Amino acid sequence: MIANLASKVFRFFESLLEPTEREPDATPPQELWAFYWHYARQVRGLVVLLFASGLIVAILDTTVPVFIGEVVGLISRGTPGELFEESWPRLVGMAAIVLIARPIALLFQNLITLQAINPGLTNLIRWQSHWHVVRQSWTFFQNDFAGRIANRVMQTGPSLRESVVAATNAVWYILIYGTSAIVLMASSDVRLAAPALAWFVAYAVLLRYFVPRMRERSRQMSEVRSALTGRVVDSYTNILTVKLFARPDDEDQFVRASVDKHTATFRQQTRLMTFFSVTLSTVNAALLVSTGAVSVLLWNNGSIDVSAVAMALPLTWNIASMAGWVAQNVTSIFENVGTVQEGMRSIAVPRQLPDRPDAVPLRVERGEVVFEDVRFGYGTVRGVLHGINLSIAPGERVGLVGRSGAGKSTLVNLLLGFYETEAGRILIDGQDIAGVTQESLRAHIAMVTQDTSLLHRSIKDNIRYGRPGATDEEVIAAAASAHALDFIEKLEDWLGRKGFDAHVGERGVKLSGGQRQRIAIARVILKNAPILVLDEATSALDSEVEAAIQEQLGTLMKGRTVIAIAHRLSTIARLDRLIVMDHGRIVEEGTHAELLASGGHYSRLWLRQSGGFFEPDEPEAVTIPPIGE
C-alpha cells in the first residue's frame, strides 16, 4: 500500500517535465543570464515551485533556534511539575512543526528538485542543445573537435541545473536566516542585532570582491578543461596514425602541455577559493563571538532575559553555518557557471547557414540541374570557382574531371547546400536551391563519398539510413545489389550480434574500406533519389568487386541525373558527357571520344594514366632517400 502510493507520487513529479516532448523555437542567446533564462522560462512553473519549497524550508529551519529560546525561557520561568500542564499546547505545536511540517516540506523540496528538475531540466537542455547543434553547417563541425562539441552539449545541462538549484537555495538561506535573525534579535534589543548587521555588510563586501574573480577563474578553468578534453579526444580519434608512426611520446608531449596549463589554472582557482574560505571563516567567527559577548552583557545588565540569549546564539550559529555552506557551494556554483559559459561557445551560436525564412520544400519531377555563372572561394580573394556555367539535362550522366584542387568537390558541395554561392545561382528543375529547405534539397540527392563514414550502429541501421521506412526485405535487397551480402552474413561483433545486426564500430572501423563503401552504396540504392552524386564511389574496391558494382551502378543510374567525380578516368569514360575543370573553370566538355580526339587537357590526363608519363607542365618528381638514410 505504502510502496504503491510512493510509486504514484514519484511518477507524478517525474511526469511534470518530459525533456524531449518539445523542440526549441529559437537559437539560445549569447548573453550568460539570457542563456539561463532561455531554458528556465520553459520550466518556469517548476522554478516557482523550487523557490516556494526553498522559502518554506528556510522559514521552518529558522524556527528551530526560536523554539530553543522558547523552551529555555519556559524552563527558566516555570515551576517543576507544572511546565507541561501550563505549556503543553505550545510544546506540542513546536514538536509538530519539527516532526511533521519540516519533513513534509523537505520531502516536497526533494520531489521538485530530485524527481522533476534534476533529470528533466538536465536532459531538456541536452536535448535542445543537441537539436540546435546538429543543424549547424558542415563548416561548424570542421572548425572544432567533435569530442569537445559533444562534451559541451553533455556538460552544460547538469551544470546549468546545478547552479540554478544551488543558487536558489543559497539565496533563500541568506535572506531568510539573515533577515529573520536580525528581526528576532532586534525585537529583544536593537543592540543584539548590531553584530549581525555588521556581518551582512562584511559578507556583501566579500561577495562583491570575490564573485567576479571566481566567475572569471571558473571561465578560464572551463576553457582549459575543454582544450584538454579536445586534445585527448584528438589522440584517441587518430590512434591508428599514432600507432603507425610510433609517436606515443609526441602525443604525451601534446597532452602534457595541456595538462600542465590545466593544473596551473586549477591552482589559481583554488588559491582564490582558499582565500575566500579563510576570510569568511574569520568573519563568521567574529560574528559568533561578538553576538555572544553582546548578549551576555545585555543579560548581565538586565536588558534581555535568558530566552533571548538562548535564541540569539543558535541563530548566530545558523548564520555562520549557512555562510560556510554557501562558501563551499560557491566553488561548485561558479565552476558550473564556467562550464555553462564554455558550453555556450558551441550551443549559443547562430546557425551559420540557416534556411531562408521563406524557404519552401524542393520539388523534383525531372532532375534538371543548372549552374548559372557560379562563383565561390570560401571567402578568399583568390577564389575557387570562377563563373561556372553548366546545364545537366534530366537523366543525363555527367562526369567531373580535373586535377585535385580544380573545384570539382566544391561544385558538388554547393549543389548539396553546404555552402552558399558568392555569385550566381544553382537551379534544380528551375528552382533556385537558395530558396528551398536544406533537408528537402538533400532528400532528393543521393551521394556516395570517397571517405565513407558509417554510424556506430548495426549494418541494418546504416543501410536503412537511406530510407528509414524501408522493410527488412528492402534492406537485404539493397545490400545484395551492392554485392555486400557475402561479407555481411559472416560478420559478428564483440557482443555476439551477427549479420545485419552486427555493429560496425565508430565511423565503421570494424569494416574494411571496401566493405564500408559497399554499405554506403547499398544505402544510396535504398534511398532511390532522383539525383545521384558519386565522389570516387568505387575507389576503395578491388577490381573484381568494382566491376560488379559498376554494373549495378549502371542500373542505378538509369533514369537519374548523375554527377560523378573520379580521378580514375576509366571509371567514368562511358558517361554521357565529361566536364573537364582546371583552376576553378570549365576548360573542356564532351564525350570521352570527342575529348581524346581534341588532344586537349583531358587527352593529356588520359595519356598520363594509361601511358604512365608526366605532363610537360608538371614539376619534376622529388627524390626520396633510400630506407635507412
XYZ file of C-alpha atoms in Angstrom:
629
model
C 0.000 0.000 0.000
C 2.681 2.499 1.067
C 5.005 1.375 -1.742
C 2.215 1.790 -4.288
C 1.389 5.285 -3.013
C 5.059 6.273 -3.046
C 5.389 4.997 -6.607
C 2.407 7.107 -7.725
C 3.853 10.197 -6.047
C 7.224 9.670 -7.728
C 5.618 9.130 -11.127
C 3.529 12.281 -10.751
C 6.510 14.526 -10.059
C 8.647 12.775 -12.695
C 5.941 13.398 -15.310
C 5.921 17.156 -14.703
C 8.737 17.608 -17.222
C 9.343 15.426 -20.285
C 12.630 16.644 -21.817
C 12.065 15.625 -25.442
C 8.399 16.487 -25.927
C 9.168 19.922 -27.346
C 11.576 21.246 -29.967
C 13.412 24.540 -29.436
C 11.847 27.596 -31.040
C 14.905 29.845 -31.156
C 18.684 29.906 -31.004
C 19.863 30.162 -27.367
C 21.026 33.747 -26.633
C 24.706 34.558 -26.287
C 24.460 36.557 -23.030
C 25.005 34.410 -19.917
C 21.908 35.351 -17.905
C 19.715 35.383 -21.007
C 21.041 31.888 -21.784
C 19.982 30.754 -18.303
C 16.546 32.308 -18.695
C 16.104 30.745 -22.160
C 15.877 27.341 -20.501
C 14.470 28.356 -17.113
C 11.448 30.074 -18.681
C 10.443 26.790 -20.307
C 10.067 25.270 -16.828
C 9.019 28.433 -15.001
C 6.329 26.536 -13.081
C 8.896 24.177 -11.603
C 11.249 27.061 -10.883
C 8.448 28.806 -8.958
C 7.811 25.593 -7.000
C 11.554 25.310 -6.337
C 11.612 28.854 -4.956
C 8.463 28.243 -2.902
C 9.733 24.996 -1.410
C 13.095 26.607 -0.618
C 11.305 29.506 1.084
C 9.166 27.166 3.207
C 12.140 25.023 4.267
C 14.226 28.093 5.124
C 11.427 29.571 7.243
C 10.884 26.271 9.074
C 14.629 25.930 9.686
C 14.654 29.404 11.187
C 12.011 28.390 13.730
C 14.351 25.857 15.366
C 16.525 28.466 17.190
C 13.332 30.315 18.159
C 11.912 27.129 19.650
C 15.154 26.528 21.555
C 14.935 30.005 23.061
C 11.237 29.469 23.838
C 11.893 26.174 25.627
C 14.764 27.672 27.626
C 12.535 30.617 28.571
C 9.686 28.341 29.668
C 12.029 26.272 31.812
C 13.699 29.294 33.387
C 10.367 30.944 34.235
C 8.351 27.819 35.073
C 7.987 25.653 38.139
C 8.996 21.975 38.028
C 5.951 19.739 37.727
C 3.773 22.493 36.231
C 5.527 23.090 32.891
C 3.584 20.529 30.818
C 0.295 21.348 32.465
C 0.588 25.038 31.618
C 2.527 24.971 28.311
C 1.714 21.661 26.630
C -0.127 23.266 23.627
C 2.930 25.369 22.747
C 5.288 22.414 23.223
C 3.107 20.109 21.092
C 2.839 22.797 18.407
C 6.604 23.222 18.254
C 7.105 19.453 18.166
C 4.565 19.124 15.339
C 6.398 21.732 13.277
C 9.755 19.992 13.780
C 8.494 16.396 13.442
C 5.805 16.769 10.768
C 5.792 20.100 8.948
C 9.537 20.324 8.332
C 9.938 16.720 6.988
C 6.935 17.243 4.687
C 8.430 20.488 3.384
C 11.788 18.776 2.829
C 10.037 15.917 1.008
C 8.253 18.378 -1.269
C 11.521 20.223 -1.954
C 13.298 16.956 -2.781
C 10.493 15.768 -5.058
C 10.648 19.031 -7.008
C 14.447 19.076 -7.129
C 15.390 15.407 -7.485
C 12.392 13.930 -9.288
C 11.332 16.753 -11.591
C 14.118 19.286 -12.108
C 17.315 17.218 -11.937
C 16.546 14.625 -14.652
C 14.014 16.737 -16.551
C 15.785 20.080 -16.877
C 19.198 18.443 -17.361
C 18.077 16.419 -20.344
C 15.819 19.163 -21.721
C 18.938 21.324 -22.043
C 20.916 18.448 -23.548
C 18.150 17.585 -25.991
C 17.531 21.137 -27.181
C 21.259 21.896 -27.350
C 21.824 18.815 -29.486
C 18.815 19.683 -31.654
C 20.345 23.067 -32.365
C 23.961 21.922 -32.777
C 23.202 19.020 -35.122
C 21.569 21.522 -37.518
C 24.685 23.647 -37.720
C 26.541 23.863 -41.007
C 29.191 21.391 -42.043
C 31.807 24.137 -41.581
C 30.833 24.457 -37.919
C 31.923 20.860 -37.279
C 35.033 21.188 -39.422
C 36.269 24.029 -37.204
C 36.171 22.191 -33.862
C 36.750 18.817 -32.217
C 33.662 16.611 -32.331
C 34.536 15.355 -28.856
C 34.699 18.886 -27.468
C 31.335 19.827 -29.003
C 29.743 16.681 -27.561
C 31.329 17.349 -24.162
C 29.880 20.869 -24.129
C 26.407 19.596 -25.002
C 26.559 16.909 -22.302
C 28.034 19.064 -19.517
C 26.034 22.261 -19.981
C 22.759 20.652 -18.873
C 23.797 19.419 -15.412
C 25.960 22.489 -14.801
C 23.153 24.932 -15.570
C 20.670 22.950 -13.490
C 23.012 22.582 -10.521
C 23.953 26.256 -10.459
C 20.272 27.285 -10.569
C 19.281 24.906 -7.741
C 22.273 25.735 -5.553
C 21.955 29.478 -6.105
C 18.221 29.331 -5.292
C 18.857 27.541 -2.017
C 21.722 29.886 -1.157
C 19.626 32.997 -1.805
C 16.797 31.799 0.422
C 19.065 30.722 3.237
C 20.910 34.051 3.206
C 17.730 36.149 3.019
C 15.544 34.147 5.387
C 18.177 33.286 8.003
C 19.773 36.711 7.923
C 16.567 38.767 7.891
C 14.794 36.658 10.495
C 17.851 36.663 12.767
C 18.106 40.445 12.671
C 14.360 40.922 13.221
C 14.143 38.392 16.055
C 17.212 39.692 17.873
C 16.194 43.316 17.362
C 12.763 42.527 18.856
C 14.548 41.696 22.120
C 17.070 44.542 21.917
C 18.289 46.530 18.922
C 21.866 46.292 20.189
C 21.671 42.477 19.954
C 21.191 42.722 16.184
C 24.203 45.014 15.634
C 26.782 42.197 15.096
C 24.508 40.514 12.531
C 24.055 43.798 10.651
C 27.827 44.335 10.611
C 28.287 40.758 9.397
C 25.869 41.346 6.495
C 27.858 44.385 5.385
C 31.134 42.429 5.571
C 29.564 39.479 3.718
C 28.319 41.774 0.934
C 31.791 43.295 0.582
C 33.360 39.824 0.369
C 30.914 38.732 -2.326
C 31.446 41.974 -4.231
C 35.178 41.348 -4.292
C 35.334 37.586 -4.810
C 32.346 36.737 -7.035
C 33.569 38.449 -10.257
C 37.020 36.915 -9.777
C 35.560 33.480 -9.128
C 33.452 33.752 -12.258
C 36.467 34.695 -14.392
C 38.648 31.934 -12.903
C 35.834 29.427 -13.494
C 35.544 30.530 -17.119
C 39.294 30.112 -17.600
C 39.150 26.751 -15.866
C 36.381 25.523 -18.140
C 38.273 26.667 -21.238
C 41.469 24.824 -20.370
C 39.488 21.732 -19.333
C 37.720 21.782 -22.688
C 41.044 22.196 -24.512
C 42.486 19.256 -22.584
C 39.470 17.119 -23.488
C 39.846 18.122 -27.136
C 43.499 17.081 -27.232
C 42.821 13.738 -25.573
C 39.932 13.044 -27.973
C 42.114 14.047 -30.927
C 44.731 11.484 -29.899
C 42.152 8.731 -29.420
C 40.320 9.536 -32.663
C 43.569 9.266 -34.612
C 45.001 6.346 -32.649
C 45.794 4.393 -35.835
C 48.008 7.235 -37.060
C 49.704 7.401 -33.647
C 50.417 3.661 -33.807
C 51.522 3.621 -37.451
C 54.033 6.424 -36.946
C 55.118 5.196 -33.487
C 54.573 8.585 -31.900
C 53.146 7.957 -28.390
C 55.903 10.175 -26.916
C 54.848 13.069 -29.155
C 51.228 12.577 -28.072
C 52.416 12.606 -24.457
C 54.009 15.993 -25.068
C 50.898 17.238 -26.890
C 48.637 16.286 -23.967
C 51.170 17.111 -21.222
C 51.282 20.768 -22.252
C 47.514 20.974 -21.869
C 47.554 19.084 -18.543
C 50.197 21.482 -17.183
C 48.154 24.503 -18.261
C 45.061 22.967 -16.671
C 46.982 22.349 -13.424
C 48.265 25.938 -13.276
C 44.786 27.349 -13.903
C 43.290 24.945 -11.346
C 45.797 26.141 -8.735
C 44.963 29.773 -9.406
C 41.287 28.971 -8.895
C 41.830 27.033 -5.661
C 44.031 29.824 -4.251
C 41.133 32.222 -4.629
C 38.717 29.723 -3.055
C 41.038 29.147 -0.099
C 41.438 32.895 0.461
C 37.657 33.352 0.334
C 37.031 30.459 2.721
C 39.559 31.672 5.302
C 38.299 35.252 5.147
C 34.683 34.167 5.522
C 35.546 31.842 8.419
C 37.182 34.777 10.193
C 34.129 36.993 9.640
C 31.837 34.195 10.868
C 33.935 33.696 13.998
C 33.792 37.429 14.688
C 30.002 37.297 14.323
C 29.650 34.413 16.773
C 31.992 35.902 19.385
C 30.583 39.431 19.164
C 26.963 38.237 19.375
C 27.817 36.072 22.375
C 29.581 38.983 24.076
C 26.762 41.455 23.412
C 24.058 39.003 24.547
C 25.911 38.201 27.802
C 26.467 41.907 28.512
C 22.821 42.746 27.844
C 21.620 39.869 30.035
C 24.047 40.925 32.758
C 22.581 44.449 32.616
C 19.054 43.054 32.778
C 18.165 44.332 29.306
C 17.187 40.851 27.994
C 16.189 37.600 29.604
C 17.822 34.178 29.206
C 15.436 33.087 26.412
C 16.777 35.868 24.169
C 20.329 34.663 24.789
C 19.267 31.065 24.089
C 17.691 32.205 20.816
C 20.442 34.587 19.678
C 23.346 32.154 19.919
C 21.748 29.362 17.813
C 20.555 31.964 15.286
C 24.090 33.281 15.006
C 25.473 29.780 14.671
C 22.949 29.068 11.917
C 24.043 32.186 10.031
C 27.700 31.159 10.337
C 26.926 27.583 9.266
C 24.791 28.818 6.380
C 27.534 31.174 5.256
C 30.028 28.301 5.399
C 27.674 26.135 3.342
C 27.306 28.932 0.812
C 31.088 29.325 0.699
C 31.520 25.634 -0.028
C 28.869 25.814 -2.721
C 30.195 28.991 -4.282
C 33.078 26.951 -5.711
C 30.651 24.482 -7.233
C 28.264 27.195 -8.417
C 30.953 29.118 -10.257
C 32.580 26.002 -11.663
C 29.160 25.209 -13.101
C 28.736 28.764 -14.377
C 32.140 28.472 -16.068
C 31.092 25.188 -17.667
C 27.898 26.827 -18.928
C 29.918 29.716 -20.380
C 32.169 27.217 -22.132
C 29.179 25.264 -23.442
C 27.657 28.433 -24.850
C 30.573 28.649 -27.288
C 29.084 25.689 -29.151
C 25.398 25.932 -28.201
C 24.622 29.671 -28.293
C 25.897 30.017 -31.847
C 23.539 31.254 -34.559
C 23.182 28.779 -37.394
C 25.768 29.677 -39.991
C 23.688 28.567 -42.957
C 20.019 28.573 -41.948
C 17.112 28.137 -44.314
C 15.697 31.396 -45.537
C 12.520 32.477 -43.693
C 10.509 31.974 -46.887
C 12.207 28.679 -47.874
C 9.923 26.058 -49.406
C 10.376 22.312 -49.943
C 12.119 21.338 -53.163
C 10.005 19.526 -55.760
C 11.880 17.338 -58.237
C 9.967 15.892 -61.168
C 12.633 15.726 -63.888
C 16.032 16.207 -62.264
C 17.493 19.031 -64.361
C 20.493 20.740 -62.741
C 21.769 24.145 -63.915
C 24.749 26.163 -62.680
C 24.487 29.814 -63.757
C 27.702 31.863 -63.509
C 28.552 30.286 -60.135
C 31.435 31.878 -58.248
C 32.767 30.762 -54.880
C 36.009 30.927 -52.919
C 35.428 30.202 -49.212
C 35.691 33.952 -48.611
C 39.175 34.232 -50.131
C 40.226 36.867 -52.665
C 41.770 34.257 -54.948
C 38.575 32.234 -55.150
C 37.979 28.607 -56.154
C 35.200 28.647 -58.759
C 35.179 31.362 -61.423
C 31.953 31.702 -63.386
C 30.786 28.103 -63.793
C 28.016 27.694 -66.372
C 26.775 24.152 -66.725
C 23.432 22.606 -67.667
C 22.756 18.949 -66.926
C 19.658 17.546 -68.584
C 17.233 15.271 -66.720
C 18.616 11.749 -66.718
C 21.996 12.827 -68.101
C 25.113 11.204 -66.682
C 27.933 13.702 -66.302
C 31.488 13.156 -65.105
C 33.617 15.870 -63.473
C 37.298 15.545 -64.363
C 40.356 17.513 -63.291
C 43.382 17.671 -61.048
C 43.000 17.868 -57.285
C 42.004 21.406 -56.345
C 40.296 22.089 -59.662
C 36.987 22.740 -57.853
C 35.057 19.514 -58.504
C 34.163 18.729 -54.891
C 33.422 22.394 -54.186
C 30.905 22.398 -57.038
C 29.182 19.336 -55.558
C 29.190 20.822 -52.050
C 27.445 23.915 -53.397
C 24.843 21.702 -55.050
C 24.243 19.974 -51.717
C 23.749 23.322 -49.974
C 26.761 23.006 -47.653
C 27.814 26.486 -48.760
C 26.080 29.429 -50.432
C 27.327 30.680 -53.759
C 29.106 34.034 -53.605
C 27.661 34.890 -57.020
C 25.403 33.171 -59.492
C 22.832 30.502 -58.670
C 22.085 26.798 -58.891
C 18.738 25.578 -60.196
C 17.066 22.178 -59.881
C 14.028 21.873 -62.140
C 14.010 25.654 -62.353
C 14.023 26.188 -58.574
C 16.860 28.204 -57.048
C 18.223 25.936 -54.299
C 18.996 29.023 -52.174
C 15.244 29.364 -51.646
C 14.442 25.766 -50.682
C 14.831 23.972 -47.349
C 18.139 22.183 -46.982
C 16.557 18.965 -45.756
C 14.302 18.725 -48.809
C 17.267 19.524 -51.068
C 19.416 16.709 -49.677
C 16.456 14.348 -49.564
C 16.398 14.446 -53.379
C 20.141 13.871 -53.778
C 21.896 10.590 -53.031
C 25.656 10.626 -52.640
C 28.446 8.104 -52.227
C 31.655 9.687 -50.979
C 35.244 8.542 -51.257
C 35.787 8.620 -47.483
C 32.809 6.639 -46.258
C 31.978 7.068 -42.599
C 29.372 4.813 -41.025
C 27.335 5.301 -37.878
C 28.306 3.250 -34.812
C 25.166 1.150 -35.222
C 24.150 -2.072 -36.884
C 24.625 -2.859 -40.561
C 20.850 -2.802 -40.947
C 20.565 0.653 -39.347
C 23.318 2.037 -41.553
C 21.705 0.834 -44.768
C 18.208 1.852 -43.632
C 19.547 5.378 -43.040
C 18.918 5.884 -46.751
C 15.176 5.322 -46.242
C 14.074 4.911 -42.606
C 10.730 3.369 -43.528
C 12.248 0.546 -45.594
C 11.394 -3.045 -44.700
C 13.995 -5.660 -43.783
C 13.455 -7.282 -47.172
C 14.231 -3.993 -48.955
C 17.360 -3.530 -46.848
C 18.574 -7.012 -47.741
C 17.801 -6.439 -51.420
C 19.818 -3.187 -51.399
C 22.752 -4.977 -49.757
C 22.562 -7.714 -52.386
C 22.571 -5.128 -55.170
C 25.700 -3.594 -53.647
C 27.358 -7.041 -53.534
C 27.628 -6.803 -49.744
C 25.755 -9.948 -48.656
C 28.814 -12.159 -48.828
C 30.658 -10.338 -46.034
C 27.595 -9.155 -44.058
C 26.434 -12.723 -43.431
C 29.846 -13.574 -41.937
C 30.013 -10.603 -39.565
C 29.923 -10.941 -35.780
C 30.631 -8.064 -33.395
C 32.154 -8.004 -29.875
C 28.749 -8.658 -28.274
C 27.929 -11.659 -30.429
C 25.496 -9.868 -32.765
C 25.659 -11.341 -36.244
C 24.947 -10.412 -39.831
C 22.748 -7.360 -40.329
C 22.532 -6.890 -36.531
C 26.317 -6.614 -36.093
C 27.578 -3.154 -35.141
C 30.334 -1.590 -37.225
C 32.264 0.392 -34.579
C 32.970 4.122 -34.505
C 32.989 5.509 -38.061
C 32.788 1.889 -39.262
C 36.300 0.923 -38.143
C 35.342 -2.761 -37.841
C 34.950 -2.936 -41.627
C 37.496 -2.576 -44.406
C 37.374 0.412 -46.730
C 35.804 -1.651 -49.477
C 33.172 -3.062 -47.123
C 32.258 0.402 -45.905
C 31.980 1.564 -49.490
C 29.563 -1.229 -50.345
C 27.388 -0.407 -47.315
C 27.329 3.225 -48.469
C 26.311 2.152 -51.972
C 23.556 -0.056 -50.536
C 22.320 2.937 -48.549
C 22.159 5.043 -51.730
C 20.414 2.265 -53.631
C 17.778 2.147 -50.902
C 17.368 5.952 -50.875
C 16.397 5.887 -54.562
C 16.804 9.650 -55.072
C 16.318 11.310 -58.497
C 19.775 12.946 -58.439
C 22.853 10.811 -57.823
C 26.309 12.120 -56.894
C 29.276 9.756 -56.941
C 32.554 11.038 -55.484
C 35.138 8.320 -56.155
C 32.386 5.840 -55.316
C 34.431 2.749 -56.168
C 37.900 3.943 -55.180
C 38.157 1.577 -52.188
C 37.059 -1.551 -54.051
C 39.183 -4.236 -55.583
C 38.970 -4.752 -59.346
C 36.630 -7.754 -59.250
C 34.134 -6.161 -56.881
C 34.438 -2.823 -58.687
C 33.441 -4.445 -61.948
C 30.348 -5.928 -60.325
C 29.472 -2.656 -58.601
C 29.976 -0.666 -61.805
C 27.390 -2.890 -63.442
C 24.979 -2.250 -60.557
C 25.703 1.478 -60.623
C 24.929 1.442 -64.313
C 21.500 0.067 -63.466
C 21.105 2.568 -60.621
C 21.965 5.486 -62.925
C 19.147 4.761 -65.374
C 16.506 7.462 -65.275
C 18.515 9.574 -62.834
C 20.586 12.693 -63.195
C 24.140 11.676 -62.312
C 27.187 13.735 -61.401
C 30.266 11.570 -60.919
C 33.726 12.637 -59.756
C 36.611 10.276 -60.421
C 40.360 10.526 -60.720
C 40.470 7.140 -62.453
C 39.145 8.260 -65.802
C 38.351 4.697 -66.880
C 35.501 4.588 -64.324
C 33.628 7.499 -65.938
C 34.688 7.212 -69.582
C 31.329 5.700 -70.561
C 29.235 8.542 -69.152
C 27.180 10.734 -71.471
C 29.346 13.798 -71.046
C 32.602 14.700 -69.313
C 33.231 18.146 -67.856
C 36.930 18.973 -67.540
C 37.802 21.534 -64.855
C 41.052 23.334 -64.148
C 41.712 26.146 -61.675
C 38.006 26.619 -60.998
C 36.909 26.869 -64.616
C 35.410 24.529 -67.191
C 38.064 24.131 -69.858
C 36.586 21.293 -71.915
C 33.439 19.228 -72.230
C 32.274 16.413 -74.463
C 32.224 12.626 -74.681
C 35.292 10.552 -73.966
C 35.941 10.030 -77.655
C 35.457 13.703 -78.528
C 37.830 14.859 -75.823
C 40.510 12.368 -76.808
C 40.232 13.482 -80.434
C 40.610 17.142 -79.469
C 44.052 16.499 -77.931
C 43.464 18.943 -75.086
C 43.599 18.835 -71.307
C 41.557 15.647 -70.949
C 43.639 13.879 -73.571
C 46.825 14.621 -71.620
C 45.249 13.350 -68.391
C 44.149 10.155 -70.154
C 47.551 9.554 -71.704
C 49.217 10.091 -68.377
C 47.036 7.469 -66.662
C 47.216 4.964 -69.498
C 50.820 5.607 -70.519
C 52.369 6.499 -67.172
C 54.347 9.591 -68.118
C 54.435 13.084 -66.620
C 52.757 16.044 -68.251
C 55.106 18.720 -69.605
C 53.899 21.368 -67.148
C 54.128 19.060 -64.135
C 57.050 19.591 -61.726
C 59.804 17.023 -61.542
C 59.424 14.188 -59.075
C 61.039 14.628 -55.663
C 63.858 12.200 -54.951
C 63.052 10.020 -51.918
C 66.093 8.808 -49.949
C 66.570 5.033 -49.532
C 65.440 3.367 -46.305
C 67.973 3.813 -43.551
C 69.420 7.122 -44.759
